[in-house]
mmCIF file of C-alpha atoms and ligand atoms in Angstrom:
data_model
loop_
_atom_site.group_PDB
_atom_site.id
_atom_site.type_symbol
_atom_site.label_atom_id
_atom_site.label_comp_id
_atom_site.label_asym_id
_atom_site.label_seq_id
_atom_site.Cartn_x
_atom_site.Cartn_y
_atom_site.Cartn_z
ATOM 1 C CA MET V 1 4.932 -4.236 24.732
ATOM 2 C CA THR V 2 7.355 -5.820 22.040
ATOM 3 C CA SER V 3 5.789 -4.627 18.871
ATOM 4 C CA PRO V 4 5.323 -7.418 16.083
ATOM 5 C CA TYR V 5 7.210 -5.220 13.330
ATOM 6 C CA ARG V 6 11.098 -5.300 13.255
ATOM 7 C CA PRO V 7 13.438 -4.816 10.305
ATOM 8 C CA PHE V 8 14.214 -8.258 8.462
ATOM 9 C CA ASP V 9 17.120 -8.356 6.314
ATOM 10 C CA VAL V 10 16.752 -8.781 3.072
ATOM 11 C CA ARG V 11 18.527 -8.723 -0.604
ATOM 12 C CA LEU V 12 16.512 -7.862 -4.115
ATOM 13 C CA VAL V 13 16.474 -11.194 -5.825
ATOM 14 C CA ALA V 14 14.068 -10.527 -8.767
ATOM 15 C CA ARG V 15 12.064 -7.898 -10.408
ATOM 16 C CA GLU V 16 9.301 -8.515 -13.184
ATOM 17 C CA ARG V 17 7.815 -6.291 -14.834
ATOM 18 C CA LEU V 18 3.891 -6.652 -14.516
ATOM 19 C CA SER V 19 2.332 -4.314 -16.443
ATOM 20 C CA ALA V 20 2.955 -0.450 -17.662
ATOM 21 C CA SER V 21 2.990 1.005 -14.499
ATOM 22 C CA PHE V 22 3.861 -2.034 -12.049
ATOM 23 C CA MET V 23 7.483 -3.917 -11.191
ATOM 24 C CA ARG V 24 7.284 -6.844 -8.908
ATOM 25 C CA ILE V 25 10.457 -6.870 -6.426
ATOM 26 C CA THR V 26 10.882 -10.173 -5.068
ATOM 27 C CA LEU V 27 12.958 -10.196 -1.577
ATOM 28 C CA ARG V 28 14.786 -12.855 -0.207
ATOM 29 C CA GLY V 29 16.273 -13.287 3.516
ATOM 30 C CA GLY V 30 17.548 -15.632 5.782
ATOM 31 C CA ASP V 31 14.665 -15.280 8.408
ATOM 32 C CA LEU V 32 11.640 -14.368 6.338
ATOM 33 C CA ALA V 33 10.136 -17.734 7.189
ATOM 34 C CA ARG V 34 9.160 -15.605 10.251
ATOM 35 C CA CYS V 35 7.300 -12.774 8.338
ATOM 36 C CA SER V 36 3.556 -12.526 9.048
ATOM 37 C CA PRO V 37 1.587 -13.804 6.001
ATOM 38 C CA THR V 38 -1.331 -11.647 6.512
ATOM 39 C CA LEU V 39 -1.383 -9.468 3.633
ATOM 40 C CA LEU V 40 -4.573 -7.447 3.123
ATOM 41 C CA ASP V 41 -3.844 -4.117 3.496
ATOM 42 C CA GLN V 42 -1.020 -4.422 6.190
ATOM 43 C CA ARG V 43 1.731 -2.109 5.471
ATOM 44 C CA VAL V 44 5.239 -2.436 5.954
ATOM 45 C CA LYS V 45 8.346 -0.293 5.459
ATOM 46 C CA LEU V 46 11.456 -0.376 2.717
ATOM 47 C CA VAL V 47 14.371 1.072 4.276
ATOM 48 C CA LEU V 48 16.577 2.035 1.366
ATOM 49 C CA GLY V 49 20.125 3.237 1.393
ATOM 50 C CA GLU V 50 23.684 2.040 2.181
ATOM 51 C CA SER V 51 25.026 -1.061 3.676
ATOM 52 C CA ARG V 52 26.547 0.831 6.903
ATOM 53 C CA LEU V 53 23.311 3.280 7.131
ATOM 54 C CA LEU V 54 21.470 0.175 7.389
ATOM 55 C CA ASP V 55 23.102 -1.806 9.923
ATOM 56 C CA PRO V 56 22.375 0.254 12.597
ATOM 57 C CA LEU V 57 18.980 -0.452 12.125
ATOM 58 C CA ARG V 58 18.523 -4.008 12.299
ATOM 59 C CA GLY V 59 17.074 -4.156 15.922
ATOM 60 C CA ASP V 60 13.875 -3.427 17.396
ATOM 61 C CA ASP V 61 14.640 0.305 18.259
ATOM 62 C CA TRP V 62 14.980 0.238 14.653
ATOM 63 C CA TYR V 63 12.813 3.710 14.006
ATOM 64 C CA SER V 64 14.284 5.675 17.380
ATOM 65 C CA VAL V 65 18.257 4.803 15.871
ATOM 66 C CA TRP V 66 16.872 6.286 12.014
ATOM 67 C CA GLN V 67 15.517 9.520 14.056
ATOM 68 C CA ALA V 68 18.648 9.948 15.820
ATOM 69 C CA ALA V 69 21.071 9.056 13.148
ATOM 70 C CA ALA V 70 22.655 12.260 11.248
ATOM 71 C CA GLU V 71 22.274 10.386 7.767
ATOM 72 C CA ARG V 72 19.077 8.470 7.198
ATOM 73 C CA PRO V 73 18.361 5.893 4.784
ATOM 74 C CA ALA V 74 14.773 6.687 3.066
ATOM 75 C CA ILE V 75 11.750 4.720 4.217
ATOM 76 C CA ARG V 76 9.018 3.773 2.296
ATOM 77 C CA THR V 77 5.716 2.219 3.182
ATOM 78 C CA TYR V 78 4.234 -0.604 0.988
ATOM 79 C CA THR V 79 1.935 -3.714 0.712
ATOM 80 C CA LEU V 80 3.159 -7.226 0.491
ATOM 81 C CA THR V 81 1.775 -9.356 -2.259
ATOM 82 C CA ALA V 82 2.980 -12.558 -0.943
ATOM 83 C CA VAL V 83 4.865 -14.504 1.589
ATOM 84 C CA ARG V 84 6.477 -17.304 0.776
ATOM 85 C CA ALA V 85 7.702 -18.795 4.035
ATOM 86 C CA ALA V 86 9.632 -21.989 3.081
ATOM 87 C CA ALA V 87 11.787 -19.944 0.466
ATOM 88 C CA GLY V 88 12.076 -17.247 2.915
ATOM 89 C CA GLU V 89 10.917 -14.442 0.207
ATOM 90 C CA VAL V 90 8.223 -12.046 -0.188
ATOM 91 C CA ASP V 91 6.807 -9.814 -3.100
ATOM 92 C CA VAL V 92 6.320 -6.117 -3.295
ATOM 93 C CA ASP V 93 4.353 -5.048 -6.593
ATOM 94 C CA VAL V 94 5.986 -1.130 -6.677
ATOM 95 C CA VAL V 95 4.059 1.727 -8.688
ATOM 96 C CA LEU V 96 7.168 3.191 -11.238
ATOM 97 C CA HIS V 97 6.800 7.111 -11.180
ATOM 98 C CA GLY V 98 9.515 8.783 -13.043
ATOM 99 C CA ARG V 99 12.617 7.992 -14.370
ATOM 100 C CA PRO V 100 16.016 7.345 -11.570
ATOM 101 C CA GLY V 101 17.669 10.512 -11.284
ATOM 102 C CA ALA V 102 14.392 12.144 -12.951
ATOM 103 C CA GLY V 103 11.630 12.249 -10.548
ATOM 104 C CA ALA V 104 11.420 8.867 -9.618
ATOM 105 C CA GLY V 105 11.872 8.849 -5.309
ATOM 106 C CA PRO V 106 13.967 6.275 -3.935
ATOM 107 C CA ALA V 107 11.448 3.135 -3.899
ATOM 108 C CA SER V 108 10.455 4.003 -7.807
ATOM 109 C CA THR V 109 14.306 4.027 -7.943
ATOM 110 C CA PHE V 110 15.086 1.139 -6.372
ATOM 111 C CA ALA V 111 12.334 -1.057 -7.967
ATOM 112 C CA GLN V 112 13.565 0.101 -11.591
ATOM 113 C CA SER V 113 16.775 -0.127 -10.964
ATOM 114 C CA ALA V 114 18.756 -1.884 -8.008
ATOM 115 C CA ALA V 115 21.225 -4.557 -8.566
ATOM 116 C CA VAL V 116 20.113 -7.710 -7.910
ATOM 117 C CA GLY V 117 21.746 -9.074 -4.767
ATOM 118 C CA GLU V 118 21.281 -5.442 -3.433
ATOM 119 C CA ARG V 119 20.507 -5.142 0.429
ATOM 120 C CA LEU V 120 17.913 -3.536 2.065
ATOM 121 C CA LEU V 121 15.680 -3.773 5.534
ATOM 122 C CA LEU V 122 11.621 -4.924 5.049
ATOM 123 C CA VAL V 123 10.081 -4.122 8.398
ATOM 124 C CA ALA V 124 7.504 -6.289 8.920
ATOM 125 C CA ALA V 125 4.917 -8.119 11.111
ATOM 126 C CA ASP V 126 6.613 -11.297 12.556
ATOM 127 C CA ARG V 127 4.193 -14.026 12.604
ATOM 128 C CA SER V 128 6.013 -15.245 16.016
ATOM 129 C CA ARG V 129 4.531 -12.066 17.805
ATOM 130 C CA ALA V 130 1.226 -11.383 19.702
ATOM 131 C CA GLY V 131 -0.631 -9.141 17.554
ATOM 132 C CA HIS V 132 0.878 -9.713 13.687
ATOM 133 C CA GLU V 133 -2.110 -10.078 12.309
ATOM 134 C CA GLU V 134 -3.936 -6.975 13.121
ATOM 135 C CA VAL V 135 -1.178 -4.659 13.250
ATOM 136 C CA GLY V 136 -1.188 -2.075 10.363
ATOM 137 C CA VAL V 137 -3.963 -3.755 8.887
ATOM 138 C CA ALA V 138 -6.747 -0.718 7.799
ATOM 139 C CA PHE V 139 -9.125 -2.987 6.210
ATOM 140 C CA ARG V 140 -11.479 -3.981 9.541
ATOM 141 C CA PRO V 141 -15.164 -4.565 7.475
ATOM 142 C CA GLY V 142 -16.386 -5.808 10.835
ATOM 143 C CA GLY V 143 -20.054 -7.517 9.899
ATOM 144 C CA ALA V 144 -20.435 -5.521 6.858
ATOM 145 C CA GLU V 145 -22.344 -7.324 3.867
ATOM 146 C CA ARG V 146 -21.123 -5.446 1.315
ATOM 147 C CA VAL V 147 -17.167 -4.255 1.002
ATOM 148 C CA VAL V 148 -16.709 -1.193 -1.437
ATOM 149 C CA LEU V 149 -13.049 -0.572 -2.348
ATOM 150 C CA VAL V 150 -11.451 2.889 -4.297
ATOM 151 C CA GLY V 151 -8.415 2.968 -5.283
ATOM 152 C CA ASP V 152 -5.833 4.135 -7.665
ATOM 153 C CA GLU V 153 -2.666 2.194 -8.508
ATOM 154 C CA THR V 154 -0.890 2.181 -5.588
ATOM 155 C CA ALA V 155 -3.724 0.836 -3.282
ATOM 156 C CA LEU V 156 -4.063 -1.821 -6.287
ATOM 157 C CA PRO V 157 -1.774 -4.774 -4.327
ATOM 158 C CA ALA V 158 -3.817 -4.163 -1.545
ATOM 159 C CA VAL V 159 -7.288 -4.238 -3.440
ATOM 160 C CA ALA V 160 -5.857 -7.715 -5.078
ATOM 161 C CA ASN V 161 -4.775 -8.780 -1.847
ATOM 162 C CA ILE V 162 -8.369 -8.070 -0.211
ATOM 163 C CA LEU V 163 -10.350 -9.237 -3.448
ATOM 164 C CA ALA V 164 -8.013 -12.683 -2.827
ATOM 165 C CA ASP V 165 -9.343 -13.270 0.609
ATOM 166 C CA ARG V 166 -12.742 -12.842 0.419
ATOM 167 C CA ARG V 167 -15.866 -13.834 3.011
ATOM 168 C CA PRO V 168 -18.654 -16.034 2.288
ATOM 169 C CA GLY V 169 -21.821 -14.360 2.252
ATOM 170 C CA VAL V 170 -20.401 -10.715 1.496
ATOM 171 C CA ARG V 171 -20.469 -8.538 -1.921
ATOM 172 C CA TYR V 172 -17.622 -6.839 -3.035
ATOM 173 C CA GLU V 173 -17.257 -4.055 -5.291
ATOM 174 C CA ALA V 174 -14.363 -2.496 -6.511
ATOM 175 C CA VAL V 175 -13.823 1.188 -8.243
ATOM 176 C CA LEU V 176 -10.250 1.287 -9.508
ATOM 177 C CA GLU V 177 -8.093 4.088 -11.225
ATOM 178 C CA VAL V 178 -4.552 3.016 -12.901
ATOM 179 C CA PRO V 179 -2.693 5.129 -15.155
ATOM 180 C CA GLU V 180 -2.882 2.534 -18.183
ATOM 181 C CA ARG V 181 -5.395 0.682 -20.009
ATOM 182 C CA ASP V 182 -2.130 -2.209 -19.696
ATOM 183 C CA ASP V 183 -2.648 -1.797 -16.182
ATOM 184 C CA VAL V 184 -5.885 -3.723 -15.791
ATOM 185 C CA ARG V 185 -5.562 -7.078 -14.519
ATOM 186 C CA ALA V 186 -8.128 -10.002 -13.470
ATOM 187 C CA LEU V 187 -9.455 -9.926 -10.092
ATOM 188 C CA ALA V 188 -12.048 -11.311 -8.471
ATOM 189 C CA ALA V 189 -15.707 -8.480 -7.214
ATOM 190 C CA ASP V 190 -19.003 -8.810 -7.708
ATOM 191 C CA ARG V 191 -18.539 -5.668 -9.396
ATOM 192 C CA LEU V 192 -15.361 -4.567 -10.552
ATOM 193 C CA THR V 193 -14.850 -0.774 -12.196
ATOM 194 C CA TRP V 194 -11.800 0.029 -13.886
ATOM 195 C CA ARG V 195 -10.853 3.667 -15.184
ATOM 196 C CA VAL V 196 -7.982 4.373 -17.340
ATOM 197 C CA ARG V 197 -5.870 8.169 -16.224
ATOM 198 C CA SER V 198 -4.478 8.202 -19.805
ATOM 199 C CA ARG V 199 -7.970 7.707 -21.182
ATOM 200 C CA GLY V 200 -8.994 10.595 -19.276
ATOM 201 C CA GLU V 201 -10.878 8.808 -16.773
ATOM 202 C CA SER V 202 -11.242 9.030 -13.238
ATOM 203 C CA VAL V 203 -12.327 7.472 -10.285
ATOM 204 C CA LEU V 204 -14.530 10.987 -9.407
ATOM 205 C CA ASP V 205 -16.217 9.682 -12.728
ATOM 206 C CA VAL V 206 -17.896 7.370 -11.317
ATOM 207 C CA ALA V 207 -21.296 7.265 -9.049
ATOM 208 C CA PRO V 208 -21.243 8.466 -6.197
ATOM 209 C CA PHE V 209 -17.925 9.547 -6.252
ATOM 210 C CA ALA V 210 -18.819 11.872 -9.231
ATOM 211 C CA HIS V 211 -20.740 14.216 -6.555
ATOM 212 C CA ALA V 212 -17.208 15.389 -5.452
ATOM 213 C CA ALA V 213 -17.229 18.841 -5.931
ATOM 214 C CA ALA V 214 -14.417 21.298 -7.425
ATOM 215 C CA GLY V 215 -11.859 21.670 -4.849
ATOM 216 C CA ASP V 216 -12.779 18.400 -2.845
ATOM 217 C CA ALA V 217 -9.510 16.809 -4.678
ATOM 218 C CA ALA V 218 -7.205 19.771 -3.653
ATOM 219 C CA PRO V 219 -3.933 19.197 -1.753
ATOM 220 C CA GLY V 220 -4.924 19.140 2.125
ATOM 221 C CA ASP V 221 -3.011 21.016 4.584
ATOM 222 C CA GLY V 222 0.069 18.822 4.810
ATOM 223 C CA ALA V 223 -1.167 16.018 6.659
ATOM 224 C CA LEU V 224 -1.459 13.265 4.797
ATOM 225 C CA LEU V 225 -5.648 12.043 5.297
ATOM 226 C CA TRP V 226 -5.865 8.775 7.701
ATOM 227 C CA ASP V 227 -9.179 8.128 8.728
ATOM 228 C CA GLU V 228 -10.091 4.627 9.618
ATOM 229 C CA ALA V 229 -13.561 2.924 10.616
ATOM 230 C CA GLU V 230 -13.662 2.096 13.925
ATOM 231 C CA ASP V 231 -16.665 -0.734 14.503
ATOM 232 C CA VAL V 232 -18.909 -1.995 11.525
ATOM 233 C CA SER V 233 -21.411 -4.182 12.451
ATOM 234 C CA GLY V 234 -23.750 -4.719 9.275
ATOM 235 C CA GLY V 235 -24.290 -2.780 5.822
ATOM 236 C CA SER V 236 -22.089 -1.445 3.548
ATOM 237 C CA TYR V 237 -17.775 -0.629 4.697
ATOM 238 C CA LEU V 238 -16.198 1.866 1.785
ATOM 239 C CA TRP V 239 -12.642 1.380 2.682
ATOM 240 C CA ALA V 240 -10.585 4.055 0.306
ATOM 241 C CA ALA V 241 -6.903 4.904 -0.620
ATOM 242 C CA GLY V 242 -4.440 6.080 -2.809
ATOM 243 C CA GLU V 243 -3.143 9.874 -3.612
ATOM 244 C CA ALA V 244 -4.362 12.305 -0.871
ATOM 245 C CA GLY V 245 -6.441 14.352 -2.949
ATOM 246 C CA LEU V 246 -8.398 11.581 -4.530
ATOM 247 C CA VAL V 247 -8.835 10.042 -1.500
ATOM 248 C CA ARG V 248 -10.322 13.420 -0.229
ATOM 249 C CA ALA V 249 -12.719 14.447 -2.863
ATOM 250 C CA VAL V 250 -13.720 10.633 -2.469
ATOM 251 C CA ARG V 251 -14.278 10.835 0.803
ATOM 252 C CA ALA V 252 -16.243 14.704 0.554
ATOM 253 C CA ALA V 253 -18.657 12.890 -1.971
ATOM 254 C CA ALA V 254 -18.843 9.488 0.379
ATOM 255 C CA LYS V 255 -20.375 12.802 3.299
ATOM 256 C CA ARG V 256 -22.555 14.126 0.587
ATOM 257 C CA THR V 257 -24.100 10.896 -0.527
ATOM 258 C CA GLY V 258 -24.520 10.048 3.165
ATOM 259 C CA VAL V 259 -22.660 7.445 3.731
ATOM 260 C CA ASP V 260 -22.255 6.413 7.389
ATOM 261 C CA ARG V 261 -18.881 7.692 8.585
ATOM 262 C CA GLY V 262 -18.420 5.291 11.050
ATOM 263 C CA ALA V 263 -18.543 2.474 8.343
ATOM 264 C CA ALA V 264 -15.736 4.003 5.883
ATOM 265 C CA SER V 265 -12.200 4.341 5.962
ATOM 266 C CA PHE V 266 -9.984 6.666 3.864
ATOM 267 C CA MET V 267 -6.168 6.464 3.581
ATOM 268 C CA GLY V 268 -3.864 9.292 1.652
ATOM 269 C CA TYR V 269 -1.081 6.568 0.355
ATOM 270 C CA TRP V 270 0.892 8.994 -0.926
ATOM 271 C CA ARG V 271 0.574 13.029 -1.966
ATOM 272 C CA ARG V 272 1.394 14.172 -5.291
ATOM 273 C CA GLY V 273 4.704 16.954 -5.285
ATOM 274 C CA ALA V 274 5.039 15.622 -1.254
ATOM 275 C CA VAL V 275 8.068 13.454 -0.623
ATOM 276 C CA SER V 276 6.806 10.204 1.602
ATOM 277 C CA ALA V 277 8.808 9.611 5.051
HETATM 278 C C1 FAD Z 301 -0.578 1.762 3.478
HETATM 279 C C2 FAD Z 301 0.346 1.806 2.224
HETATM 280 C C3 FAD Z 301 0.592 0.496 1.460
HETATM 281 C C4 FAD Z 301 1.093 1.528 0.230
HETATM 282 N N1 FAD Z 301 1.694 0.215 -0.618
HETATM 283 C C5 FAD Z 301 2.021 0.420 -1.749
HETATM 284 C C6 FAD Z 301 2.205 -0.434 -2.684
HETATM 285 O O1 FAD Z 301 2.081 -1.562 -2.348
HETATM 286 N N2 FAD Z 301 3.030 0.026 -3.943
HETATM 287 C C7 FAD Z 301 2.929 1.076 -4.494
HETATM 288 O O2 FAD Z 301 3.286 1.398 -5.205
HETATM 289 N N3 FAD Z 301 2.872 1.832 -3.280
HETATM 290 C C8 FAD Z 301 1.803 1.892 -1.991
HETATM 291 N N4 FAD Z 301 2.114 3.084 -1.699
HETATM 292 C C9 FAD Z 301 2.470 4.609 -1.791
HETATM 293 C C10 FAD Z 301 3.974 4.648 -2.011
HETATM 294 O O3 FAD Z 301 4.510 4.547 -0.032
HETATM 295 C C11 FAD Z 301 4.506 5.877 -2.418
HETATM 296 O O4 FAD Z 301 4.110 5.912 -3.828
HETATM 297 C C12 FAD Z 301 6.102 6.418 -2.325
HETATM 298 O O5 FAD Z 301 5.533 7.687 -2.152
HETATM 299 C C13 FAD Z 301 6.796 5.969 -3.226
HETATM 300 O O6 FAD Z 301 7.858 6.486 -2.836
HETATM 301 P P1 FAD Z 301 8.932 6.637 -3.854
HETATM 302 O O7 FAD Z 301 10.436 6.718 -3.107
HETATM 303 O O8 FAD Z 301 9.194 6.445 -4.990
HETATM 304 O O9 FAD Z 301 8.593 8.356 -3.986
HETATM 305 P P2 FAD Z 301 8.898 9.880 -2.887
HETATM 306 O O10 FAD Z 301 10.186 9.860 -3.290
HETATM 307 O O11 FAD Z 301 8.097 9.196 -1.564
HETATM 308 O O12 FAD Z 301 8.548 10.510 -3.470
HETATM 309 C C14 FAD Z 301 8.795 11.574 -4.976
HETATM 310 C C15 FAD Z 301 7.980 12.188 -5.736
HETATM 311 O O13 FAD Z 301 7.080 11.127 -6.270
HETATM 312 C C16 FAD Z 301 5.680 11.638 -6.498
HETATM 313 N N5 FAD Z 301 5.010 10.166 -5.794
HETATM 314 C C17 FAD Z 301 5.095 9.051 -5.158
HETATM 315 N N6 FAD Z 301 4.245 8.267 -5.355
HETATM 316 C C18 FAD Z 301 3.861 7.906 -6.435
HETATM 317 C C19 FAD Z 301 3.346 7.768 -7.412
HETATM 318 N N7 FAD Z 301 2.282 6.445 -7.200
HETATM 319 N N8 FAD Z 301 2.811 7.790 -8.771
HETATM 320 C C20 FAD Z 301 3.410 9.160 -9.298
HETATM 321 N N9 FAD Z 301 3.988 9.938 -8.618
HETATM 322 C C21 FAD Z 301 4.197 9.747 -7.151
HETATM 323 C C22 FAD Z 301 5.940 12.224 -4.921
HETATM 324 O O14 FAD Z 301 4.422 13.039 -4.917
HETATM 325 C C23 FAD Z 301 6.962 12.859 -5.466
HETATM 326 O O15 FAD Z 301 6.452 14.383 -5.704
HETATM 327 C C24 FAD Z 301 1.452 2.656 -0.147
HETATM 328 C C25 FAD Z 301 1.717 3.771 0.903
HETATM 329 C C26 FAD Z 301 0.786 3.366 2.070
HETATM 330 C C27 FAD Z 301 0.924 4.655 2.935
#
């Protein structure tokens, strides 16, 4: 079966500084009208590099071609925050970390300093292909009556999408950790708790996650934590995403407080000190 995912050939057409830590980049491409409008936490890939390295990756076999290439462009995972089919545009909210040439990875560098007009590939689900609404979506609350969203700034685009698409009759709670006060934004949740890292605050101050023990937030064994709930039939559903050590600590606290593991998803979105692949 053909994967719903495929590369879209796009260009950077605008950037907007949303807050201290976020740059919204707008990408445009001829056939982005076919990009799936699913949003939620559906993951997409940005493929960043010189045009000559992008050219061979425009087909459905892009990933195997990339794997076999002697020189590979960077691939990073993101969440779309808007799909404007008629305009052939999408938005991505990129967390800025480090400065270009001084700690920033390829994606953070691109968001901060790529020239408007610069080309990249966006690997996203194609709305004309079967399965485009489900592929790459970890948020699966099933029949839950209460949804608890926990995350850091990299999970904020997904959380904002999920809260913008609330189901009637379900209670939504979110606990979010961001670098700066300025990153706090309006979100529609039944209960919303912000923690600001520059004030020394953390998600791990907030009950029930405050039960994390020393060591829970330590880096794991190298694998990025990825543990999705399978079939939630009622009650509460916990969705946690962000820095892997933080998510690991949230998972440990959830386990200690008796959260049903089958009704919880834990996703390491990045790892401190490790380059994403
Ligand atoms: C499903 C999924 C969805 C995601 N959605 C988003 C999204 O919408 N917006 C978003 O900004 N990120 C998102 N991320 C996280 C993003 O993929 C990583 O932060 C990625 O590592 C950034 O790539 P880079 O090229 O900037 O840095 P890399 O080259 O991967 O890393 C360079 C260095 O920077 C550090 N680093 C990476 N990210 C951060 C960070 N956020 N803060 C501080 N240091 C960091 C690394 O530990 C490493 O030391 C998502 C990840 C996943 C798996």
